[in-house]
PDB file of C-alpha atoms in Angstrom:
ATOM      1  CA  UNK A 667     197.114 118.472 155.525  1.00 81.00           C
ATOM      2  CA  UNK A 668     193.319 118.225 155.732  1.00 89.00           C
ATOM      3  CA  UNK A 669     192.906 116.846 159.264  1.00 92.00           C
ATOM      4  CA  UNK A 670     189.125 117.184 159.157  1.00 91.00           C
ATOM      5  CA  UNK A 671     189.015 114.792 156.197  1.00 92.00           C
ATOM      6  CA  UNK A 672     191.579 112.402 157.679  1.00 93.00           C
ATOM      7  CA  UNK A 673     190.221 112.016 161.218  1.00 94.00           C
ATOM      8  CA  UNK A 674     186.437 111.605 161.707  1.00 91.00           C
ATOM      9  CA  UNK A 675     186.678 112.958 165.258  1.00 93.00           C
ATOM     10  CA  UNK A 676     188.509 116.166 164.308  1.00 94.00           C
ATOM     11  CA  UNK A 677     185.470 118.403 164.754  1.00 92.00           C
ATOM     12  CA  UNK A 678     184.966 117.093 168.312  1.00 93.00           C
ATOM     13  CA  UNK A 679     188.493 117.975 169.456  1.00 94.00           C
ATOM     14  CA  UNK A 680     189.293 120.984 171.569  1.00 94.00           C
ATOM     15  CA  UNK A 681     191.893 123.408 170.276  1.00 94.00           C
ATOM     16  CA  UNK A 682     194.714 122.022 172.430  1.00 94.00           C
ATOM     17  CA  UNK A 683     193.806 118.477 171.351  1.00 95.00           C
ATOM     18  CA  UNK A 684     193.930 119.511 167.700  1.00 95.00           C
ATOM     19  CA  UNK A 685     197.369 121.038 168.259  1.00 95.00           C
ATOM     20  CA  UNK A 686     198.557 117.782 169.844  1.00 95.00           C
ATOM     21  CA  UNK A 687     197.349 115.795 166.838  1.00 94.00           C
ATOM     22  CA  UNK A 688     198.873 118.268 164.370  1.00 94.00           C
ATOM     23  CA  UNK A 689     202.232 118.059 166.117  1.00 94.00           C
ATOM     24  CA  UNK A 690     202.213 114.267 166.400  1.00 95.00           C
ATOM     25  CA  UNK A 691     201.174 112.934 162.992  1.00 95.00           C
ATOM     26  CA  UNK A 692     203.884 111.486 160.791  1.00 95.00           C
ATOM     27  CA  UNK A 693     203.990 110.376 157.164  1.00 95.00           C
ATOM     28  CA  UNK A 694     205.117 106.862 156.303  1.00 95.00           C
ATOM     29  CA  UNK A 695     205.818 105.110 153.012  1.00 96.00           C
ATOM     30  CA  UNK A 696     205.553 101.349 152.576  1.00 96.00           C
ATOM     31  CA  UNK A 697     206.577  99.047 149.760  1.00 96.00           C
ATOM     32  CA  UNK A 698     204.482  96.189 148.447  1.00 93.00           C
ATOM     33  CA  UNK A 699     204.408  93.381 151.004  1.00 92.00           C
ATOM     34  CA  UNK A 700     205.735  95.482 153.900  1.00 94.00           C
ATOM     35  CA  UNK A 701     204.064  94.668 157.220  1.00 92.00           C
ATOM     36  CA  UNK A 702     202.559  97.573 159.140  1.00 90.00           C
ATOM     37  CA  UNK A 703     201.192  95.585 162.068  1.00 87.00           C
ATOM     38  CA  UNK A 704     201.876  92.042 163.266  1.00 83.00           C
ATOM     39  CA  UNK A 705     199.431  91.809 166.170  1.00 73.00           C
ATOM     40  CA  UNK A 706     200.999  90.335 169.301  1.00 64.00           C
ATOM     41  CA  UNK A 707     200.709  93.555 171.274  1.00 65.00           C
ATOM     42  CA  UNK A 708     202.016  95.898 168.573  1.00 69.00           C
ATOM     43  CA  UNK A 709     200.391  99.320 168.631  1.00 80.00           C
ATOM     44  CA  UNK A 710     201.296 101.679 165.806  1.00 83.00           C
ATOM     45  CA  UNK A 711     198.402 104.110 166.250  1.00 88.00           C
ATOM     46  CA  UNK A 712     195.642 104.926 163.797  1.00 91.00           C
ATOM     47  CA  UNK A 713     196.577 105.063 160.138  1.00 94.00           C
ATOM     48  CA  UNK A 714     195.038 107.013 157.258  1.00 96.00           C
ATOM     49  CA  UNK A 715     195.672 105.614 153.784  1.00 96.00           C
ATOM     50  CA  UNK A 716     196.733 108.630 151.728  1.00 95.00           C
ATOM     51  CA  UNK A 717     197.640 106.520 148.710  1.00 95.00           C
ATOM     52  CA  UNK A 718     197.767 102.809 147.944  1.00 94.00           C
ATOM     53  CA  UNK A 719     196.102  99.926 149.741  1.00 94.00           C
ATOM     54  CA  UNK A 720     196.384  97.888 152.944  1.00 95.00           C
ATOM     55  CA  UNK A 721     195.249  94.322 153.614  1.00 93.00           C
ATOM     56  CA  UNK A 722     193.990  93.247 157.049  1.00 91.00           C
ATOM     57  CA  UNK A 723     194.263  89.481 157.509  1.00 91.00           C
ATOM     58  CA  UNK A 724     194.625  86.594 159.926  1.00 88.00           C
ATOM     59  CA  UNK A 725     196.762  83.457 159.714  1.00 85.00           C
ATOM     60  CA  UNK A 726     195.661  80.006 160.865  1.00 79.00           C
ATOM     61  CA  UNK A 727     197.893  77.604 162.787  1.00 78.00           C
ATOM     62  CA  UNK A 728     198.467  75.780 159.498  1.00 78.00           C
ATOM     63  CA  UNK A 729     199.681  79.004 157.887  1.00 79.00           C
ATOM     64  CA  UNK A 730     196.599  79.716 155.784  1.00 81.00           C
ATOM     65  CA  UNK A 731     195.907  83.417 155.292  1.00 84.00           C
ATOM     66  CA  UNK A 732     192.385  84.830 155.294  1.00 86.00           C
ATOM     67  CA  UNK A 733     191.927  88.434 154.171  1.00 88.00           C
ATOM     68  CA  UNK A 734     189.303  90.095 156.363  1.00 89.00           C
ATOM     69  CA  UNK A 735     189.072  93.325 154.391  1.00 89.00           C
ATOM     70  CA  UNK A 736     191.155  95.869 152.511  1.00 91.00           C
ATOM     71  CA  UNK A 737     191.633  99.577 153.078  1.00 93.00           C
ATOM     72  CA  UNK A 738     191.902 101.946 150.132  1.00 92.00           C
ATOM     73  CA  UNK A 739     192.829 105.586 149.644  1.00 93.00           C
ATOM     74  CA  UNK A 740     190.945 107.751 152.123  1.00 93.00           C
ATOM     75  CA  UNK A 741     190.221 104.904 154.589  1.00 94.00           C
ATOM     76  CA  UNK A 742     191.204 104.896 158.247  1.00 93.00           C
ATOM     77  CA  UNK A 743     192.875 101.850 159.800  1.00 90.00           C
ATOM     78  CA  UNK A 744     191.954 101.492 163.477  1.00 88.00           C
ATOM     79  CA  UNK A 745     193.049  97.935 164.330  1.00 84.00           C
ATOM     80  CA  UNK A 746     196.672  99.104 164.227  1.00 85.00           C
ATOM     81  CA  UNK A 747     195.814 100.842 167.524  1.00 81.00           C
ATOM     82  CA  UNK A 748     193.916  97.884 169.005  1.00 74.00           C
ATOM     83  CA  UNK A 749     196.008  97.929 172.205  1.00 72.00           C
ATOM     84  CA  UNK A 750     194.193 101.129 173.174  1.00 74.00           C
ATOM     85  CA  UNK A 751     190.729  99.632 172.644  1.00 71.00           C
ATOM     86  CA  UNK A 752     189.682  97.168 175.345  1.00 67.00           C
ATOM     87  CA  UNK A 753     186.859  95.578 173.331  1.00 59.00           C
ATOM     88  CA  UNK A 754     189.246  94.367 170.601  1.00 64.00           C
ATOM     89  CA  UNK A 755     190.835  91.132 171.772  1.00 59.00           C
ATOM     90  CA  UNK A 756     192.005  89.454 168.545  1.00 68.00           C
ATOM     91  CA  UNK A 757     195.242  89.871 166.618  1.00 76.00           C
ATOM     92  CA  UNK A 758     195.424  90.732 162.944  1.00 85.00           C
ATOM     93  CA  UNK A 759     198.230  91.430 160.511  1.00 90.00           C
ATOM     94  CA  UNK A 760     198.245  94.445 158.217  1.00 92.00           C
ATOM     95  CA  UNK A 761     200.372  94.663 155.073  1.00 94.00           C
ATOM     96  CA  UNK A 762     200.728  96.967 152.094  1.00 95.00           C
ATOM     97  CA  UNK A 763     199.185  95.482 148.951  1.00 92.00           C
ATOM     98  CA  UNK A 764     201.192  97.891 146.795  1.00 91.00           C
ATOM     99  CA  UNK A 765     203.350 100.963 147.347  1.00 95.00           C
ATOM    100  CA  UNK A 766     201.414 102.891 149.964  1.00 96.00           C
ATOM    101  CA  UNK A 767     201.607 106.279 151.655  1.00 97.00           C
ATOM    102  CA  UNK A 768     200.203 106.690 155.162  1.00 96.00           C
ATOM    103  CA  UNK A 769     199.441 109.396 157.675  1.00 96.00           C
ATOM    104  CA  UNK A 770     199.955 107.979 161.172  1.00 94.00           C
ATOM    105  CA  UNK A 771     198.779 109.307 164.528  1.00 94.00           C
ATOM    106  CA  UNK A 772     201.066 107.370 166.920  1.00 93.00           C
ATOM    107  CA  UNK A 773     199.586 105.610 169.922  1.00 90.00           C
ATOM    108  CA  UNK A 774     201.100 107.867 172.647  1.00 91.00           C
ATOM    109  CA  UNK A 775     199.356 110.955 171.249  1.00 93.00           C
ATOM    110  CA  UNK A 776     196.198 109.003 170.413  1.00 92.00           C
ATOM    111  CA  UNK A 777     196.056 107.649 173.969  1.00 91.00           C
ATOM    112  CA  UNK A 778     196.198 111.153 175.436  1.00 93.00           C
ATOM    113  CA  UNK A 779     193.449 112.407 173.129  1.00 93.00           C
ATOM    114  CA  UNK A 780     191.255 109.378 173.863  1.00 91.00           C
ATOM    115  CA  UNK A 781     191.592 109.881 177.622  1.00 91.00           C
ATOM    116  CA  UNK A 782     190.686 113.553 177.360  1.00 92.00           C
ATOM    117  CA  UNK A 783     187.884 113.257 174.822  1.00 93.00           C
ATOM    118  CA  UNK A 784     185.425 110.292 174.815  1.00 92.00           C
ATOM    119  CA  UNK A 785     184.174 111.278 171.338  1.00 93.00           C
ATOM    120  CA  UNK A 786     187.455 110.061 169.874  1.00 92.00           C
ATOM    121  CA  UNK A 787     186.949 106.522 171.159  1.00 88.00           C
ATOM    122  CA  UNK A 788     183.341 106.528 169.949  1.00 91.00           C
ATOM    123  CA  UNK A 789     184.451 107.537 166.450  1.00 91.00           C
ATOM    124  CA  UNK A 790     187.086 104.793 166.374  1.00 89.00           C
ATOM    125  CA  UNK A 791     184.643 102.100 167.493  1.00 88.00           C
ATOM    126  CA  UNK A 792     182.211 103.268 164.815  1.00 89.00           C
ATOM    127  CA  UNK A 793     184.947 102.669 162.243  1.00 88.00           C
ATOM    128  CA  UNK A 794     185.569  99.187 163.711  1.00 85.00           C
ATOM    129  CA  UNK A 795     181.861  98.352 163.397  1.00 85.00           C
ATOM    130  CA  UNK A 796     181.859  99.444 159.744  1.00 84.00           C
ATOM    131  CA  UNK A 797     184.874  97.210 159.082  1.00 83.00           C
ATOM    132  CA  UNK A 798     183.204  94.328 160.919  1.00 84.00           C
ATOM    133  CA  UNK A 799     180.390  94.271 158.356  1.00 82.00           C
ATOM    134  CA  UNK A 800     183.060  93.599 155.713  1.00 83.00           C
ATOM    135  CA  UNK A 801     184.490  90.810 157.871  1.00 85.00           C
ATOM    136  CA  UNK A 802     181.049  89.181 158.102  1.00 85.00           C
ATOM    137  CA  UNK A 803     180.664  89.382 154.315  1.00 81.00           C
ATOM    138  CA  UNK A 804     184.068  87.712 153.925  1.00 83.00           C
ATOM    139  CA  UNK A 805     183.133  84.911 156.328  1.00 83.00           C
ATOM    140  CA  UNK A 806     179.808  84.399 154.540  1.00 81.00           C
ATOM    141  CA  UNK A 807     181.642  84.012 151.232  1.00 80.00           C
ATOM    142  CA  UNK A 808     184.130  81.515 152.645  1.00 81.00           C
ATOM    143  CA  UNK A 809     181.496  79.429 154.419  1.00 81.00           C
ATOM    144  CA  UNK A 810     178.616  79.458 151.953  1.00 83.00           C
ATOM    145  CA  UNK A 811     179.840  80.370 148.456  1.00 84.00           C
ATOM    146  CA  UNK A 812     181.475  78.097 145.912  1.00 88.00           C
ATOM    147  CA  UNK A 813     184.908  78.996 144.582  1.00 89.00           C
ATOM    148  CA  UNK A 814     183.582  80.123 141.200  1.00 91.00           C
ATOM    149  CA  UNK A 815     181.157  82.555 142.795  1.00 92.00           C
ATOM    150  CA  UNK A 816     183.803  83.925 145.170  1.00 91.00           C
ATOM    151  CA  UNK A 817     186.244  84.548 142.330  1.00 94.00           C
ATOM    152  CA  UNK A 818     183.476  86.160 140.253  1.00 94.00           C
ATOM    153  CA  UNK A 819     182.502  88.469 143.131  1.00 93.00           C
ATOM    154  CA  UNK A 820     186.122  89.441 143.648  1.00 93.00           C
ATOM    155  CA  UNK A 821     186.691  90.268 139.984  1.00 95.00           C
ATOM    156  CA  UNK A 822     183.443  92.213 139.783  1.00 94.00           C
ATOM    157  CA  UNK A 823     184.273  94.244 142.904  1.00 92.00           C
ATOM    158  CA  UNK A 824     187.783  95.000 141.635  1.00 91.00           C
ATOM    159  CA  UNK A 825     186.377  96.148 138.296  1.00 93.00           C
ATOM    160  CA  UNK A 826     183.845  98.363 140.098  1.00 90.00           C
ATOM    161  CA  UNK A 827     186.522  99.925 142.343  1.00 86.00           C
ATOM    162  CA  UNK A 828     189.110 100.614 139.656  1.00 86.00           C
ATOM    163  CA  UNK A 829     186.849 101.216 136.683  1.00 89.00           C
ATOM    164  CA  UNK A 830     189.140  98.985 134.637  1.00 90.00           C
ATOM    165  CA  UNK A 831     188.479  95.695 132.864  1.00 93.00           C
ATOM    166  CA  UNK A 832     192.007  94.452 133.575  1.00 94.00           C
ATOM    167  CA  UNK A 833     192.788  93.235 137.090  1.00 93.00           C
ATOM    168  CA  UNK A 834     196.547  93.424 137.670  1.00 92.00           C
ATOM    169  CA  UNK A 835     196.915  90.620 140.204  1.00 92.00           C
ATOM    170  CA  UNK A 836     198.463  87.156 140.208  1.00 93.00           C
ATOM    171  CA  UNK A 837     196.470  84.004 140.970  1.00 94.00           C
ATOM    172  CA  UNK A 838     198.314  83.803 144.303  1.00 92.00           C
ATOM    173  CA  UNK A 839     197.232  87.333 145.254  1.00 92.00           C
ATOM    174  CA  UNK A 840     193.602  86.648 144.330  1.00 93.00           C
ATOM    175  CA  UNK A 841     193.726  83.478 146.449  1.00 91.00           C
ATOM    176  CA  UNK A 842     195.014  85.425 149.462  1.00 88.00           C
ATOM    177  CA  UNK A 843     192.314  88.051 149.067  1.00 89.00           C
ATOM    178  CA  UNK A 844     189.455  85.526 148.965  1.00 89.00           C
ATOM    179  CA  UNK A 845     190.893  83.055 151.491  1.00 84.00           C
ATOM    180  CA  UNK A 846     191.390  80.202 149.062  1.00 85.00           C
ATOM    181  CA  UNK A 847     194.231  78.159 147.559  1.00 86.00           C
ATOM    182  CA  UNK A 848     196.099  79.290 144.457  1.00 89.00           C
ATOM    183  CA  UNK A 849     195.346  75.999 142.723  1.00 92.00           C
ATOM    184  CA  UNK A 850     191.616  76.511 143.247  1.00 92.00           C
ATOM    185  CA  UNK A 851     191.725  80.066 141.882  1.00 93.00           C
ATOM    186  CA  UNK A 852     193.741  78.921 138.850  1.00 94.00           C
ATOM    187  CA  UNK A 853     191.216  76.172 138.139  1.00 94.00           C
ATOM    188  CA  UNK A 854     188.289  78.628 138.316  1.00 94.00           C
ATOM    189  CA  UNK A 855     190.053  81.179 136.112  1.00 95.00           C
ATOM    190  CA  UNK A 856     190.862  78.536 133.505  1.00 94.00           C
ATOM    191  CA  UNK A 857     187.164  77.600 133.491  1.00 93.00           C
ATOM    192  CA  UNK A 858     186.274  81.283 133.033  1.00 94.00           C
ATOM    193  CA  UNK A 859     188.693  81.390 130.091  1.00 95.00           C
ATOM    194  CA  UNK A 860     186.947  78.401 128.491  1.00 92.00           C
ATOM    195  CA  UNK A 861     183.613  80.163 128.993  1.00 92.00           C
ATOM    196  CA  UNK A 862     185.067  83.344 127.422  1.00 93.00           C
ATOM    197  CA  UNK A 863     184.499  85.366 130.572  1.00 94.00           C
ATOM    198  CA  UNK A 864     188.140  86.408 131.078  1.00 94.00           C
ATOM    199  CA  UNK A 865     191.494  86.289 129.299  1.00 95.00           C
ATOM    200  CA  UNK A 866     194.696  85.581 131.223  1.00 94.00           C
ATOM    201  CA  UNK A 867     198.233  86.866 130.819  1.00 92.00           C
ATOM    202  CA  UNK A 868     201.182  87.121 133.191  1.00 90.00           C
ATOM    203  CA  UNK A 869     200.052  88.997 136.307  1.00 90.00           C
ATOM    204  CA  UNK A 870     196.809  90.106 134.648  1.00 93.00           C
ATOM    205  CA  UNK A 871     193.182  88.996 134.445  1.00 95.00           C
ATOM    206  CA  UNK A 872     191.194  90.750 131.721  1.00 95.00           C
ATOM    207  CA  UNK A 873     187.408  90.685 131.917  1.00 95.00           C
ATOM    208  CA  UNK A 874     186.141  90.274 128.370  1.00 94.00           C
ATOM    209  CA  UNK A 875     182.436  89.661 128.983  1.00 93.00           C
ATOM    210  CA  UNK A 876     180.842  91.584 131.881  1.00 92.00           C
ATOM    211  CA  UNK A 877     177.418  90.037 131.273  1.00 93.00           C
ATOM    212  CA  UNK A 878     178.752  86.496 131.599  1.00 92.00           C
ATOM    213  CA  UNK A 879     180.752  87.412 134.708  1.00 93.00           C
ATOM    214  CA  UNK A 880     177.637  88.934 136.260  1.00 91.00           C
ATOM    215  CA  UNK A 881     175.867  85.618 135.695  1.00 91.00           C
ATOM    216  CA  UNK A 882     178.190  83.966 138.237  1.00 88.00           C
ATOM    217  CA  UNK A 883     177.409  86.466 141.014  1.00 88.00           C
TER     218      UNK A 883
END
């Protein structure tokens, strides 16, 4: 296991701290829709996404979900250890978007390392700050962008990340990712079909004209 690649603070650890981390990490597999973290004082530890994808989101009192950001292969999830970080005072939920494999450093071991080595906490807060920029982008989209532009941005970003013209997601999943209603997403996608931007099939959205899609960004 390449600990230097997994943990950004690895090079700052002393030898005994590295041994503690090596002896504490565990592997975990999650199925699509499984919840890793429910907020409310839960503290799993920090999580490296070895394969798959996680979604970090909040839920309003009315039950509306807003996806703050997603974590892909190679990313580090820090909010799952928020109980160890005094500056983080809000609860989030974290779920697997698809079948996902994780490398977890549990909170007891992480707590010991953080107390012994201040560079660990600094590295974790740096990761939080990087994630916060994604949260701000999400909020900007929700507050200031029309539904058509938000859907277009989402499809374009998915195409850029996967390198594929076919997005294998349902309208409901797209709605959760952009913080909208399924009916709104369906209406926008049907409009995109009429404009010959995308083609729809069950559980799939195929981009058929990149230039036209780019025009909605």
